[in-house]
Short mmCIF file of C-alpha atoms in Angstrom, two decimals:
data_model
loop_
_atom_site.label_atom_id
_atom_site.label_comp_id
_atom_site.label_asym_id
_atom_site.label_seq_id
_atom_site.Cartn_x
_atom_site.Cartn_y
_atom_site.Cartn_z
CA UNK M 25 197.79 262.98 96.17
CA UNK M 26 196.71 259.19 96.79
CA UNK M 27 198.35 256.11 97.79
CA UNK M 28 197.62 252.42 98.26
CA UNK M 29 198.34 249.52 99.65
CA UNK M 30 197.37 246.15 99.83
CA UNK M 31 198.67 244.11 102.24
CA UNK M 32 198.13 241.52 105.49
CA UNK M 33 197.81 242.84 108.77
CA UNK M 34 198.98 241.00 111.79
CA UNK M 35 199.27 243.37 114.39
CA UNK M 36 195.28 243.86 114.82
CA UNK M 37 192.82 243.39 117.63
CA UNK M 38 190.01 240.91 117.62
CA UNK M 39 187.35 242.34 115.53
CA UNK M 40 184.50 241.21 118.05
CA UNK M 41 186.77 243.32 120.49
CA UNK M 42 186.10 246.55 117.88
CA UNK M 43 182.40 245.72 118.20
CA UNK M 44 182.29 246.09 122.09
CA UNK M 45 184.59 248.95 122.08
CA UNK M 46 181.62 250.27 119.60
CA UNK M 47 178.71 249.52 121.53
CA UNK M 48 179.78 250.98 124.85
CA UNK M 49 180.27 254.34 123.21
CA UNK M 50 177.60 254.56 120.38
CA UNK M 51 175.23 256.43 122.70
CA UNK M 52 177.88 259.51 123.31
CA UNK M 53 177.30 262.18 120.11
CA UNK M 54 178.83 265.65 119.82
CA UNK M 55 177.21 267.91 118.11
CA UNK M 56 179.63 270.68 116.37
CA UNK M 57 178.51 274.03 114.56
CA UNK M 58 180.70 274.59 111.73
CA UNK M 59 180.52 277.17 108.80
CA UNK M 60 176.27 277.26 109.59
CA UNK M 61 176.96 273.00 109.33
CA UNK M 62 175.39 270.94 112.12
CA UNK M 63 177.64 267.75 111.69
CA UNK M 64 177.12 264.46 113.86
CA UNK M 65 180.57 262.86 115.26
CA UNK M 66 180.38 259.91 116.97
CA UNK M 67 183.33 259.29 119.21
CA UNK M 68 184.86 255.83 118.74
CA UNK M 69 188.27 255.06 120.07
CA UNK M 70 190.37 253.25 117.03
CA UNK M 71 188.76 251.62 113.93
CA UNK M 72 185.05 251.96 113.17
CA UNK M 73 183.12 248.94 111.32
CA UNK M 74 179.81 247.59 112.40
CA UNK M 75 179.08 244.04 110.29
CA UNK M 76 177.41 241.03 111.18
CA UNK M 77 179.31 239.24 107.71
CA UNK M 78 181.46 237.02 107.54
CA UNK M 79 183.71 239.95 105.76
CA UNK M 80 183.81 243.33 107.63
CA UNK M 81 185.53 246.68 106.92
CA UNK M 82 186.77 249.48 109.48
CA UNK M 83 188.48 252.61 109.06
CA UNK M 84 190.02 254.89 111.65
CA UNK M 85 187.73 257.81 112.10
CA UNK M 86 184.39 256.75 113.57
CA UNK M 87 182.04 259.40 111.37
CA UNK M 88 183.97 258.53 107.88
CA UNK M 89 185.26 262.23 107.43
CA UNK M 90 188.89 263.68 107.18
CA UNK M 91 190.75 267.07 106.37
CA UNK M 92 192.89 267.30 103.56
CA UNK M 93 196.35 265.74 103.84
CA UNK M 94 195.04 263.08 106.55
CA UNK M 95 195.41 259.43 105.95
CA UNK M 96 192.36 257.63 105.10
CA UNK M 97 192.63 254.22 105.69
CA UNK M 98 190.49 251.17 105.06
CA UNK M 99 190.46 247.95 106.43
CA UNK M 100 188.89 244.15 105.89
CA UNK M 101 188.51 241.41 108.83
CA UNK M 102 187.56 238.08 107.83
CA UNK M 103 185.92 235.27 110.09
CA UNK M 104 188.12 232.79 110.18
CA UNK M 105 186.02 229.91 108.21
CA UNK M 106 185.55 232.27 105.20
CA UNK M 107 188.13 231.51 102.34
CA UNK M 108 186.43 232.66 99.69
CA UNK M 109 187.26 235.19 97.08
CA UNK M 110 186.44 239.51 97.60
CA UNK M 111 186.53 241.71 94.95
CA UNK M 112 187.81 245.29 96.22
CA UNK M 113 187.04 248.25 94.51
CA UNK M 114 187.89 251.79 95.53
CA UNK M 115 186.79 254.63 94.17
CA UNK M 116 186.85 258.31 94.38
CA UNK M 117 183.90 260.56 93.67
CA UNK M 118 182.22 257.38 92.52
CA UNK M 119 184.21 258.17 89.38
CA UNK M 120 187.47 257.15 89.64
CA UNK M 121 189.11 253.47 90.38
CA UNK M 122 191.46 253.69 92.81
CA UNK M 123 191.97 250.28 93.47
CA UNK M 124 190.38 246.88 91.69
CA UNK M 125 191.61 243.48 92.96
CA UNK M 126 190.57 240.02 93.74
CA UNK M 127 192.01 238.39 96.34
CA UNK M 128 191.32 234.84 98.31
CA UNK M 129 192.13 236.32 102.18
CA UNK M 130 194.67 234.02 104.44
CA UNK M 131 194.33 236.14 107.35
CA UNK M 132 192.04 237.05 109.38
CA UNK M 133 192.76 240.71 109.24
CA UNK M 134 194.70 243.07 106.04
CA UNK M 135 194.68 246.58 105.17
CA UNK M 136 193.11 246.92 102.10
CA UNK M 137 193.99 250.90 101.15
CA UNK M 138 195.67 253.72 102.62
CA UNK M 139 195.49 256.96 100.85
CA UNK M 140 195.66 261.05 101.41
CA UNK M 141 194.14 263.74 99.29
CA UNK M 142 194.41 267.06 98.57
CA UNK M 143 191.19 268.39 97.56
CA UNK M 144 187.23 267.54 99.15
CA UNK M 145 186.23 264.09 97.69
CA UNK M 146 184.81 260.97 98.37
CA UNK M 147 186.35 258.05 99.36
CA UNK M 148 184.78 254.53 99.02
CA UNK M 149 185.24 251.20 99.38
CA UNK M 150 182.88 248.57 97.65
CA UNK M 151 183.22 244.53 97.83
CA UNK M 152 181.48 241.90 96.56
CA UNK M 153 182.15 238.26 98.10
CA UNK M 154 179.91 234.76 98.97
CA UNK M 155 177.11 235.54 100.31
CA UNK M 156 177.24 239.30 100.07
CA UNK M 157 178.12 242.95 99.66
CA UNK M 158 179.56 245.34 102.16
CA UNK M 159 181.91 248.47 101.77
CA UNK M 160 183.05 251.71 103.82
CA UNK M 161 182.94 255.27 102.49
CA UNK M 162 184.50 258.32 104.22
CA UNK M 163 185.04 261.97 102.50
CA UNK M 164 187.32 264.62 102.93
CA UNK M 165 186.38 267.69 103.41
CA UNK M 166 182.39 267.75 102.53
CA UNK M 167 181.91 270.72 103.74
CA UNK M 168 184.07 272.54 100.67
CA UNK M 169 182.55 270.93 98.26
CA UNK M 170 180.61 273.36 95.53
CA UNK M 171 178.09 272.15 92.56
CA UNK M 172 179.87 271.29 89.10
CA UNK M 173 178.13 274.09 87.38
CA UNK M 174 177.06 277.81 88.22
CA UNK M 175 173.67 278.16 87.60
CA UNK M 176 172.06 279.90 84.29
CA UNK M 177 171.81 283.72 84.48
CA UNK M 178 167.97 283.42 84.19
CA UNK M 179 167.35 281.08 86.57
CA UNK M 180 165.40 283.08 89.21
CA UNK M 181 163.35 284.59 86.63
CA UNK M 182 162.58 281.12 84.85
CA UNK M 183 160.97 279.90 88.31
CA UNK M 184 159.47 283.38 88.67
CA UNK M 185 157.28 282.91 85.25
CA UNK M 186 156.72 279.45 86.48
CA UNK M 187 155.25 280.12 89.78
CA UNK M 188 153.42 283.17 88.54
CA UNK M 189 151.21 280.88 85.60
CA UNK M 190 150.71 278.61 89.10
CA UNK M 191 149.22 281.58 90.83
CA UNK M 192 147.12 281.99 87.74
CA UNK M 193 145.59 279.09 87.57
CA UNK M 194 142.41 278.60 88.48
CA UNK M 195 141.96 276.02 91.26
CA UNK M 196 140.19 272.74 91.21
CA UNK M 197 140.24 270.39 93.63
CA UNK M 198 138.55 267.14 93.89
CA UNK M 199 138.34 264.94 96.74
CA UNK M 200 136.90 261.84 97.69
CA UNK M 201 136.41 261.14 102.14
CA UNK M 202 137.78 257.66 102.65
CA UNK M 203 136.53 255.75 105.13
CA UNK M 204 137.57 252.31 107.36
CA UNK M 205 139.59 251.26 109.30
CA UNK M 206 142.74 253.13 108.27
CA UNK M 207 140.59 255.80 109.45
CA UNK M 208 140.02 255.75 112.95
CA UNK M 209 137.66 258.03 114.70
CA UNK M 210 138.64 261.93 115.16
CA UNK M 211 140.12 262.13 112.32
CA UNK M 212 139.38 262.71 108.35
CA UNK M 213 141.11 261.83 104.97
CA UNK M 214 140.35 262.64 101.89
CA UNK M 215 141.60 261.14 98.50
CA UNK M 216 142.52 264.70 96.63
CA UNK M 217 143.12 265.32 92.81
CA UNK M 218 144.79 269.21 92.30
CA UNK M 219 144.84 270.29 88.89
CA UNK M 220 148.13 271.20 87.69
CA UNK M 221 150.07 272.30 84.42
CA UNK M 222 152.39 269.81 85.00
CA UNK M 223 150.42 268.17 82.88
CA UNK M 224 149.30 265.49 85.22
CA UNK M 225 147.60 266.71 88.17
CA UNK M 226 148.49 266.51 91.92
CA UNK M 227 147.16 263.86 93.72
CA UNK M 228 147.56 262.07 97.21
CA UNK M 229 145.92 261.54 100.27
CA UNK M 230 145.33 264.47 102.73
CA UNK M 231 144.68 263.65 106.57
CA UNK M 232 144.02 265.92 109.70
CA UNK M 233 142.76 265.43 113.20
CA UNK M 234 138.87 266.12 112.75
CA UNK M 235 137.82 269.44 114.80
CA UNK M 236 141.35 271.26 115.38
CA UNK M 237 141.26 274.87 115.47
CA UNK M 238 142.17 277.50 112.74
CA UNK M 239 145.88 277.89 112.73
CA UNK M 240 146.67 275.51 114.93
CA UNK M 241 148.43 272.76 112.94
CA UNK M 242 151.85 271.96 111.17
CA UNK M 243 151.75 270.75 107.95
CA UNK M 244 153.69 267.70 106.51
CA UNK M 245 154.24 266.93 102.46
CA UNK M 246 155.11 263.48 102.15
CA UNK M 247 157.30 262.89 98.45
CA UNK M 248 158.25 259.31 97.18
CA UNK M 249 160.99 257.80 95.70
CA UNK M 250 161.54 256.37 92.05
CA UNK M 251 159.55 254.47 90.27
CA UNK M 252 155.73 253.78 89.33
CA UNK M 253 154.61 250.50 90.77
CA UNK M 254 155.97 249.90 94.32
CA UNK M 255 154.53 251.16 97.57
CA UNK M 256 157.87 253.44 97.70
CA UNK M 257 156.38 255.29 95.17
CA UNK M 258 152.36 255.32 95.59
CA UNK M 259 150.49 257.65 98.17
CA UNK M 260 148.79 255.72 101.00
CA UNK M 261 146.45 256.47 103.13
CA UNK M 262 148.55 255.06 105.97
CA UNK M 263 150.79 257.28 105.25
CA UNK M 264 149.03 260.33 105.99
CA UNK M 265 147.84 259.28 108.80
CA UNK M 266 150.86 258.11 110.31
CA UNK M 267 151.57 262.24 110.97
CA UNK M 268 147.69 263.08 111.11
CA UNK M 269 148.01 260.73 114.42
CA UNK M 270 150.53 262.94 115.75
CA UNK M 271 148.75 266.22 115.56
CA UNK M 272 149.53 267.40 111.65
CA UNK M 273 147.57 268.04 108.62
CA UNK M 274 149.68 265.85 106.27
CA UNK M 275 148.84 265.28 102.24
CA UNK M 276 151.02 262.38 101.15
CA UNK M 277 151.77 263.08 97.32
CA UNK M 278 152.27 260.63 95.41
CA UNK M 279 155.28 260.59 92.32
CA UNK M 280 153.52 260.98 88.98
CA UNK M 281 150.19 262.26 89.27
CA UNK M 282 149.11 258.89 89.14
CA UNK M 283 145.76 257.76 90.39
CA UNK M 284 145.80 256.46 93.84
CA UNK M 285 144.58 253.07 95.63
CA UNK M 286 144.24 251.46 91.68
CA UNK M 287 144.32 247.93 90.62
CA UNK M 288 148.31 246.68 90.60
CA UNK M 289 147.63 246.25 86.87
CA UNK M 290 147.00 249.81 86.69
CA UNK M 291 150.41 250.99 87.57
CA UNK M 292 151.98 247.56 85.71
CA UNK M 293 150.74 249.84 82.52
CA UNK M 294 152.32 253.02 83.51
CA UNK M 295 155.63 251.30 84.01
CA UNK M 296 155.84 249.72 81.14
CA UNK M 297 154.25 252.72 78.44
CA UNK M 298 153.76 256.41 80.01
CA UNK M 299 156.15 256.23 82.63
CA UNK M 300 158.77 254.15 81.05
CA UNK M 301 162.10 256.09 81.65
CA UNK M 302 160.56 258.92 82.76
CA UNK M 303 163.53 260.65 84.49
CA UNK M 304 164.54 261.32 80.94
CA UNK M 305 161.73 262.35 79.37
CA UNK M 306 162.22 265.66 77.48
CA UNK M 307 165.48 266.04 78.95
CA UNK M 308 166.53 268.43 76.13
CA UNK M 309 164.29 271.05 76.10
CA UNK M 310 163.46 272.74 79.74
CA UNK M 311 159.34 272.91 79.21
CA UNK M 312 159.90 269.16 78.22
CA UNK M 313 161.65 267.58 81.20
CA UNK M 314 159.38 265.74 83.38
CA UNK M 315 161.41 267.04 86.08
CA UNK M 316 159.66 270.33 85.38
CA UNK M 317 156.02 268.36 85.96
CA UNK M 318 157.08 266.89 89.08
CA UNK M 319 158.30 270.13 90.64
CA UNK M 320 155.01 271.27 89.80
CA UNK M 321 153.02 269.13 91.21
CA UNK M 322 155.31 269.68 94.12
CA UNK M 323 154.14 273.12 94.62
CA UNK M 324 150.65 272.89 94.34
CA UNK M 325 150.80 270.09 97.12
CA UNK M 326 152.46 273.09 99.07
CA UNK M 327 150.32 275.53 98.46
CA UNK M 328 147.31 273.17 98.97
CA UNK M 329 148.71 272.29 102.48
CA UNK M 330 149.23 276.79 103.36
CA UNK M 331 145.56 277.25 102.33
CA UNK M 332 144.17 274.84 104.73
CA UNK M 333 142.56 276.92 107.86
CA UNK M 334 144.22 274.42 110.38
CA UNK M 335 147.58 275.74 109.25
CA UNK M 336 149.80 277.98 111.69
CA UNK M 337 151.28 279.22 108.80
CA UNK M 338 154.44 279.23 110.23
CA UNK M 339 155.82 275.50 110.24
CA UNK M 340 156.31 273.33 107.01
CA UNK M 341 157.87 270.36 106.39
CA UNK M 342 158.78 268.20 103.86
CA UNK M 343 160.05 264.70 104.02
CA UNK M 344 161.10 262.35 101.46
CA UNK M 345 164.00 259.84 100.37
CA UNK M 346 165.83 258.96 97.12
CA UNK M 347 164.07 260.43 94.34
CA UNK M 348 161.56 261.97 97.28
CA UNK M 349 164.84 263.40 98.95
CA UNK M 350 165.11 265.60 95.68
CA UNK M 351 162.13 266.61 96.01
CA UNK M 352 161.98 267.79 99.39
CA UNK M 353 165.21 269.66 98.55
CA UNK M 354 163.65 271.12 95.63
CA UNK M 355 160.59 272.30 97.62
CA UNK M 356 163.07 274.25 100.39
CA UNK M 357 164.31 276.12 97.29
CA UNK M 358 161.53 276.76 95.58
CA UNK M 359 158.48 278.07 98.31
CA UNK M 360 159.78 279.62 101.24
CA UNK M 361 156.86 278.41 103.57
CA UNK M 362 158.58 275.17 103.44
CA UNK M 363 160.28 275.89 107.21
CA UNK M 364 162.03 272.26 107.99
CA UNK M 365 163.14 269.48 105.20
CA UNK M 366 164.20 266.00 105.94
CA UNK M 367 166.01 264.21 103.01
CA UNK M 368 167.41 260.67 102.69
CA UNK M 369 169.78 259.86 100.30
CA UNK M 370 168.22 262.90 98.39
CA UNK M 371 168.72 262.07 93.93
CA UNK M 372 168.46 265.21 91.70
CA UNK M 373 171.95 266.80 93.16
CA UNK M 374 174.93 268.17 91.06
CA UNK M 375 173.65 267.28 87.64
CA UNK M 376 176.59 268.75 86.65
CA UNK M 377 179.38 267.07 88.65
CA UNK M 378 181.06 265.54 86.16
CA UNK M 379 182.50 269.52 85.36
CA UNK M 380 184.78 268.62 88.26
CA UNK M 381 185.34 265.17 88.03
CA UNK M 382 182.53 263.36 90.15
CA UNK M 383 179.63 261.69 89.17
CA UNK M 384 176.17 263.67 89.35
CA UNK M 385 173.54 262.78 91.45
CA UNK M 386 170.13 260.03 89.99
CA UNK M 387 169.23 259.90 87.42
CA UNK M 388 172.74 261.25 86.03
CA UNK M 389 170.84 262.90 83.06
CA UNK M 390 174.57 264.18 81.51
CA UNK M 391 176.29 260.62 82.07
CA UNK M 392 173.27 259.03 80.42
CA UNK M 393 171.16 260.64 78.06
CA UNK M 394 171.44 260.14 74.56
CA UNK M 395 171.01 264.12 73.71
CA UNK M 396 173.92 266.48 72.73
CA UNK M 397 175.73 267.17 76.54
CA UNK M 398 175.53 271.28 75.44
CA UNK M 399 171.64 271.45 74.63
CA UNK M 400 171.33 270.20 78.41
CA UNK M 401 172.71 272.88 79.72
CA UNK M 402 169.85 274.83 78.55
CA UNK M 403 167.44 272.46 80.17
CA UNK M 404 168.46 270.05 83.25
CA UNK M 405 169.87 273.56 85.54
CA UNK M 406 166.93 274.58 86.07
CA UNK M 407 165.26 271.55 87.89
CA UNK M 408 169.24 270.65 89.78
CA UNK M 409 168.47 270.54 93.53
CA UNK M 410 172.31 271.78 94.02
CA UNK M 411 170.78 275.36 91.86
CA UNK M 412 167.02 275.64 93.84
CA UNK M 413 168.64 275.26 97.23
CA UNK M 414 170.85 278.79 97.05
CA UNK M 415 167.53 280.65 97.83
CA UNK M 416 167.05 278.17 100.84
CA UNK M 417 166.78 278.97 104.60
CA UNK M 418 164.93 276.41 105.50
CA UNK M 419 166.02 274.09 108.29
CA UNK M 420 167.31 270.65 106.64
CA UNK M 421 168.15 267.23 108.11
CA UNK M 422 170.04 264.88 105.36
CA UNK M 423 171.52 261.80 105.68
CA UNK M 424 174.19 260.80 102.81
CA UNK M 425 175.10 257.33 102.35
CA UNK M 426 179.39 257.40 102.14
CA UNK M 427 178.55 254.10 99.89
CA UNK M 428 175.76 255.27 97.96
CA UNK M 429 176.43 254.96 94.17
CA UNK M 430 173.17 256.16 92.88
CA UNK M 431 172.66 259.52 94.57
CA UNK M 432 176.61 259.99 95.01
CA UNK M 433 178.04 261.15 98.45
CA UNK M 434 179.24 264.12 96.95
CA UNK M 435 176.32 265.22 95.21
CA UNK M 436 174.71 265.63 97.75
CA UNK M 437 177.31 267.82 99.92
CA UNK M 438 177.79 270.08 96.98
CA UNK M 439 173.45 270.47 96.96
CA UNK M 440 173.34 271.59 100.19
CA UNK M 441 176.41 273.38 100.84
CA UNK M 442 174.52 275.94 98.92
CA UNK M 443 171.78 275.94 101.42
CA UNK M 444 171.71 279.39 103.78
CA UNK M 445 169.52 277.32 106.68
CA UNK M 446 170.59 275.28 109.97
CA UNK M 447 171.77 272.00 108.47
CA UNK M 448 172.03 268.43 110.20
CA UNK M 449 174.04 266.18 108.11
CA UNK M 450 174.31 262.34 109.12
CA UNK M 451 176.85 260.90 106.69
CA UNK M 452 176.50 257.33 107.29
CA UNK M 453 179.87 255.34 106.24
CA UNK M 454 178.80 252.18 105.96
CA UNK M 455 175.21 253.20 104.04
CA UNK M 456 174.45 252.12 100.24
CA UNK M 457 171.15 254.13 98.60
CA UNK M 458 169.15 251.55 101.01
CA UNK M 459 169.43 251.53 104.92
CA UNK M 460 171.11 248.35 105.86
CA UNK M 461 169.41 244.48 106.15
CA UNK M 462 167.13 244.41 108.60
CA UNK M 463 168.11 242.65 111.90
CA UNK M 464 171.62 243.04 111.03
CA UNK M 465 174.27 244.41 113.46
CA UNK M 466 174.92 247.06 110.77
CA UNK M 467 170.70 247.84 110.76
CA UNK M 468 170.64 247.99 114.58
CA UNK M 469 173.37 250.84 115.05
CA UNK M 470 171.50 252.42 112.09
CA UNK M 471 168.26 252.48 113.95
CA UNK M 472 170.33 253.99 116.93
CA UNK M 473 172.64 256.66 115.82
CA UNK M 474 171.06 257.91 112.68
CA UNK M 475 167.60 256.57 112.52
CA UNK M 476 166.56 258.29 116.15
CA UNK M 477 168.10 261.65 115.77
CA UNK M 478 165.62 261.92 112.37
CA UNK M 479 162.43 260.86 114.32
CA UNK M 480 163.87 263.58 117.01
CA UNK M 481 164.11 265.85 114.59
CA UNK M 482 160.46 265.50 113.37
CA UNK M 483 159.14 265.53 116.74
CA UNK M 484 160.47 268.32 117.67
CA UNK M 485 159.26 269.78 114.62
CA UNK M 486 155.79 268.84 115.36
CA UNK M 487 155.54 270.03 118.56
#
């Protein structure tokens, strides 16, 4: 059950007044164990919104999340100079339109929606106006949430055969030693080419402290996010060494198998012919889907990383956002040396949520591919991160943007729901897919409440 409403508010208190009332409590967390869930709530006293636009939006529960049957409401404050038209839509499981208006505001204050639900589901709020976007998301009971779609009755034994020919495989590894002064002294980095059935080959760059002892080092896999040509997506050497400085063996892998350090040219070309559309490449037929590559690639970067001798063998970690979230999901489900996972705004989740009404996580295969919706279920299953992560224990930190529409809030609940491991969630209401503006009021709570548990989190890892 859902209502709405629409209307001016006059009996608020002066937003700035919200903002103070914010600040003097942001630093007090609790930290609350439920059903094997480690869930961050952040205790705010009366509406939560964090903005420096000249349109803001609050909500009543600080951390965005509800139990079914409570009242979700959302709310807008204006500055009072701004008379400009907003255009409100709500939405629930980034499927269906709650609400759609356009309005010019003449206060400085209204309640934009007020609604209650029955069953888990997102909740979100998206505006556009002068000068900007903003929104608010909040979700009702995450925690129940389950993937669209079982998973096929061969699935183990599909990854089984896959990981066996892996093992088979003879190796071959090339590397190059770079040198300069991304390099500094006491420490070496290689750039590495793995050969891999995938059918590109693994490639990246792998650093480590020069001179540490045998087993005596964690080891990091660094994943990137979608696309070909940006430096989201390319391995860098400063990127190794960024967790080589802090007493790792790390091997930064980049997305494709692409080569690394090349002319921009180089990767113009694979953008606009090989790697054009990729994410639906062969997305009928399960040997086909590049998905299948990737995840390949994926765990001969792994297994590269256990057969170093500076490895403790015991801690493993991989971190990665967006498409690189996925990944590093995919990676907990599918090696079980991979001990600790941190995942931002992770894609590849609940392929199948549509089956239950919500939109499936990037790149949506069964929302957007041409190809007959029933041949995919004999392909895009097996690569779902919400499927690999049931044979997970490994320790994950995620962070879900409640205003994310391209790797949907509840995709990525119903992914790892199905995990069996110690989970830290950081839902983030006021998050899109990207972190907020830098230098923005909105960036600078970020960097506090959910940006510093993360680096706490790898830290401890590392130590």
């Amino acid at each position: 059950m859902e209502r709405r409403a629409f209307r001016k508010n006059t009996s608020m208190i002066p937003f700035g007044l919200f903002l103070n009332n914010i600040a003097s409590k942001m630093k007090f967390r609790l930290i609350t164990e439920r059903s094997g869930f480690i869930v961050a709530l952040f205790l705010v006293s009366g509406l939560y919104a964090l903005n420096a636009q000249p349109v803001k939006f609050a909500q009543r529960k600080a951390d965005g999340l509800y139990k079914s049957g409570e009242t979700i409401e959302f709310y807008a404050f204006f500055d009072k100079s701004y008379r400009d038209s907003v255009n409100i839509v709500v939405l629930k499981n980034n499927n269906a339109e709650l609400l759609s208006r356009a309005f010019v505001p003449e206060t400085d204050s209204m309640l934009i929606y007020s609604g209650t639900f029955d069953m888990p589901c997102s909740v979100m709020l998206l505006a556009r106006y002068k000068g900007g976007f903003g929104g608010i998301g909040s979700f009702v009971d995450p925690e129940l949430i389950r993937p669209g779609m079982d998973p096929p009755s061969d699935f183990d034994r599909y990854w089984k055969s896959q990981k066996k020919a892996l093992q088979k495989m003879d190796w071959n590894v090339t590397s190059v030693k770079v040198t300069g002064a991304n390099v500094p002294s006491g420490y070496l980095c290689d750039n590495v080419e793995i050969n891999c059935p995938g059918p590109k080959p693994a490639r990246g760059y792998y650093a480590r402290p020069e001179g540490a002892a045998p087993g005596s080092l964690p080891a990091v896999l660094l994943v990137h996010a979608a696309g070909v040509k940006g430096s989201w997506c390319r391995s860098e050497v400063a990127n190794a060494m960024r967790y080589a400085s802090r007493g790792a063996i790390c091997f930064d892998l980049n997305a494709h198998g692409m080569l690394n350090s090349q002319p921009d040219d180089y990767y113009d070309q694979l953008e606009k012919g090989e790697l054009k559309g990729y994410w639906n490449q062969g997305v009928g037929k399960r040997n086909d889907f590049y998905f299948r590559g990737m995840y390949l690639r994926l765990l001969r970067g792994i297994e590269f990383l256990a057969l170093q001798p500076e490895w403790d063998g015991k801690r493993l970690i991989v971190i990665g956002e967006s498409q690189g979230g996925g990944q590093a999901l995919a990676a907990a489900g599918l090696d079980k040396r991979v001990s600790h996972v941190v995942a931002l705004v992770p894609a590849m989740c609940d392929w199948y949520g549509s089956a239950s009404d919500r939109r499936g996580g990037w790149p949506q295969p069964v929302e957007s591919s041409k190809e007959n919706k029933d041949d995919l279920k004999s392909s895009i299953p097996y690569f779902d991160a919400a499927n690999l992560l049931k044979n997970s224990k490994a320790e994950i930190f995620v962070e879900i943007g409640f205003i994310d529409v391209t790797c949907p809030p509840a995709s990525v609940y119903a992914a790892i729901n199905m995990s069996k491991g110690r989970k830290t969630i950081m839902g983030v209401p006021y998050r899109a897919h990207h972190q907020p503006a830098a230098g923005t009021d909105l960036d600078r709570a970020w960097q506090e409440v959910y940006y510093k548990p993360r680096e706490e989190f790898i830290s401890n890892f590392l130590k």
